[in-house]
Amino acid sequence: MTGPAATTAPRPTGTGPGAGHHPAPWVRTRLRATPLAALLTAVLALGTVFLATAFPRVLDRAADQGLRDFLRDRGAVATSMYASSALVGGAKTLDDDAALLAAHVGPTLAVAPGGVVYGARSGKSRSLTNPGLARPEVVDPEMGLLYVQGLREHTTLVEGRWPDAPKGGGAPVPIALVRDTATTVRIHLGDVLTTGETLQGEEPRKAEVVGILNANDRNDPYWAELSCPLQACLDFTRGKQPYAYWRLTGLVDGSALDAVQSWQTGAQDFWRIPVDVDRLRADRLDRTDRELAAYLTGNTANQLASATSRPGLQITSPLPDLLDKATARQQATAPLAAIGPAGLAGVGLVVLGLAAALAGDRRAAELRLLQARGGSRTGVVGRLLGEGVVTVLLPALLAGVLALWLLPSPRWGGAVLAGTAVALFSLLALPVRAARLWSRPRAGSNRRRLAGELTVLALTVAAVVEVRRRGVAPTGTGVDPLLVAAPLLLALTGGLLLARVQPLLLGAFARVATRRPGAIGFLGLARAARGSTEGARPSVLPLIALLLAVTTAGFGSTVLGAVDTERTHAARLTVGGDASVVVPIGVPVSEGFADAAAKLPGVRASARIWADTEVFVLDGNGSTRVFAVVADPVAYAEISRSLGRGAFDAAALSGGTGAADVPVPALVSTALARKLGPGATHRLRLPNGGELLTSTAGTVDGTPALQGDDRLFVVLPAGPAVALAPELGRSNLWLATGPVDQDRLRSLVREQIATGAERATAFPTAAGEGNDGLPPGYSVRTSAAVSAALAADPLQSAAARLFWTAVLGAGTLALLAVLLTLVRAAPERTALLARLRTMGLRPRQGLTLILIETLPQTLVAAVGGGLVAVAAVALLGPAFDLSILVGASIAPGLPVAVPPVLLPTVGLAALVSAGVVAEALIAGRRQIATELRAGDQR
């Protein structure tokens, strides 16, 4: 075809060069070009966001679980509310009032699953005069009556029948006894128990044992605070000479409440409302305190008194004091719990910044090419954000969901906020760094760096000075952010200082290496020094990450180590040594026991001691009551020296002869010496009325047999004192130093009781009660057991676990920072080694060169972190008061100690060094071989 038509005819669609061409999507192209880098970015985002989201949840869960464990360990008695009133009405009234009491418990408080335990009990016990009953000494057993709802569900009838209502008139009250009680007091089924007449002339009461029961579960909280319902309790009469007697409880039916009323005056209805500690939350303790106060003495209590028609209704509970203690302990452990996560957060931010810096450095040529071809800042940043949506946001979203799902907690705001902040930082770090390429370079970068470092230094000095000036934030104000931030600021300042000093140190080592044969050492050190002189380049960030991790670990480890040390010391002061045995009045510590105990494994020094508070010093102004100690001077001096309390020279007590006219040398407390004034001779009046002439041989601030240093006391040598007053030889205390096994010592005490203590053998059934199977009045304690009891605090354990978890995470991230730097520098280093290989460098020398170049920074950071941790303890230590963490009152301050810092420092240094060596061994040799085959392709 010819003509115009031919020239204007459209070309067929889809034909011709370039027809239908569309540019490949940027994100897909970039991800396909560098899949490994994209995968590493996604993994890093996944890990950091997961940690950021998880740790607030872990903190919340640890606080809640620590609070619940702390309260649960105190038992159902301590975590219940108790209501009582004069006995009114019958069992139906008790049921209705129990429902009212349970219904008015506030929303943050909940009744434990077992429900309210309630009933009625007689005001006092009555003596039983039946002749065949067990009497440890001369006193009749005493019995009270108890009705408790739900008895049949918690016991099993083994003999007889269940108690019911009295027949009427003067008929005996039908009661049931638990088998152990009946066996102990020698009561049998069908016995009619008769009480004696009272001083008011009331007629005797009678009770008939109609049933013998067994408790289904003796450890059931149902039986708590019910006045010896499951076994007879050994009690003592009051007075100068106490006598032992059995006290028991007869269980009655709900239809016999009139008998409970008439058994003895002062009968009461009672309700125990157990609180469900598993429903309590650490973040709602203030609200819980308010609700508890209203229930005990506030508006709720008034409403209950009106609703139950019981104006005299009284509600008490030990729970407020426990919650106060839990709050104090939680606030005491909060800084320790926060220091670890804060250090982890700092290391995580450094690693994310390092990853962005390395990525920007890796892609600098690509970004400058886009800039040269007319790419706008907005367009390039948008494309980088598009990459980040795939490599950062999607993994971050997955990490957040996993953290919220794997670590359930009622609080989620802080976790979501922390995870979102880290995700945004990860997403924006690379685009922000890339955007700087479009900015004009400004002169004076060194001045800006110096200004920034001086700003950090000023903030650190201000934080340290403020913490030392005001101390730790007072109890009740939560975590002290300044105290948590101060160690991190010190670590940051130390990192910046090391970044300045490290080139000089490595340069000096390099100059030393020039005088040694071989070029490997000099070349490696010179490259390490040159790599760290590039200012705020990415190579400085691994140093800061390592320093933050080591400083955090060393500082927190020092706190934990100081707590353990002080707790052990406090336990020894409490015991009076490493082991103590206390015996009841009238049962002396025999020489045979003392000799056998001294031969126990671990005993280094031991002494029998007579100690009493009923001793008076007579002077011209009257008499002064003192605590008197009589012991062998040599053994007691050794115990005092080992304990670090009241150390003295045994020779000071060696002047007595035992003659009546020769004063017995005595050590007196400093406070007693000030009170008595000048004059070295005084008389002591002993508990039996005798007197002893003493002379002051010296003063001491404390003594092992007495807790506290503010009491008035006197220490006498056993030899001359016992010669003049033989009753002072009846020792009632045994002390020892050394790692004594408590079970062995307790077994030895049992053997001595069985063979020598006549009074103890009168209480055969008491062996299963009370103090670890020992009869009343006996006590065996070791400092190890007391220290373990002080350490058995769930709040402290949770804080310590959280801290070490954070330290492990920080160490892992610090290792990652070093490895990222090594991977980024690998191409340049590989090319250099390949060239050196062609010049005769052997493979082993190449690996040595890599290690010399990369390990110094790791070792310098580890040593620097340890030094900064020690400096942080020295600067911030005076602000710490570890009393609550220890569990005993101690002097404020955190002592400087090298071993707690050394262990985490060496551990983290070894971890990172192992990673560096592994990278050099695994990757270096393979990359060098590849470079030799392909040549320099950069």
PDB file of C-alpha atoms in Angstrom, residues 45 102 153 229 238 386 559 575 601 630 736 759-760 812 830 856 911 921-922:
ATOM      1  CA  ALA A  45      15.117  -7.489  63.576  1.00  0.00           C
ATOM      2  CA  ALA A 102     -16.839 -13.425 101.105  1.00  0.00           C
ATOM      3  CA  GLU A 153     -15.425 -33.400 104.425  1.00  0.00           C
ATOM      4  CA  PRO A 229      -7.254 -29.575 116.399  1.00  0.00           C
ATOM      5  CA  ARG A 238       3.425 -18.979 133.476  1.00  0.00           C
ATOM      6  CA  GLY A 386      10.094  -0.480  51.093  1.00  0.00           C
ATOM      7  CA  VAL A 559      25.895  -6.328  93.816  1.00  0.00           C
ATOM      8  CA  VAL A 575      23.967 -17.644 115.184  1.00  0.00           C
ATOM      9  CA  PRO A 601      33.714 -32.805 110.850  1.00  0.00           C
ATOM     10  CA  VAL A 630      30.882 -17.329 131.187  1.00  0.00           C
ATOM     11  CA  ALA A 736      31.322 -23.380 117.268  1.00  0.00           C
ATOM     12  CA  ARG A 759      13.033 -33.561 131.456  1.00  0.00           C
ATOM     13  CA  ALA A 760      13.120 -34.106 127.704  1.00  0.00           C
ATOM     14  CA  THR A 812      25.374 -12.588  72.674  1.00  0.00           C
ATOM     15  CA  THR A 830      40.922 -11.419  52.337  1.00  0.00           C
ATOM     16  CA  PRO A 856      43.093  -6.548  70.595  1.00  0.00           C
ATOM     17  CA  LEU A 911      32.890 -15.847  74.460  1.00  0.00           C
ATOM     18  CA  LEU A 921      39.445 -20.341  61.225  1.00  0.00           C
ATOM     19  CA  ILE A 922      36.248 -21.116  59.338  1.00  0.00           C
TER      20      ILE A 922
END
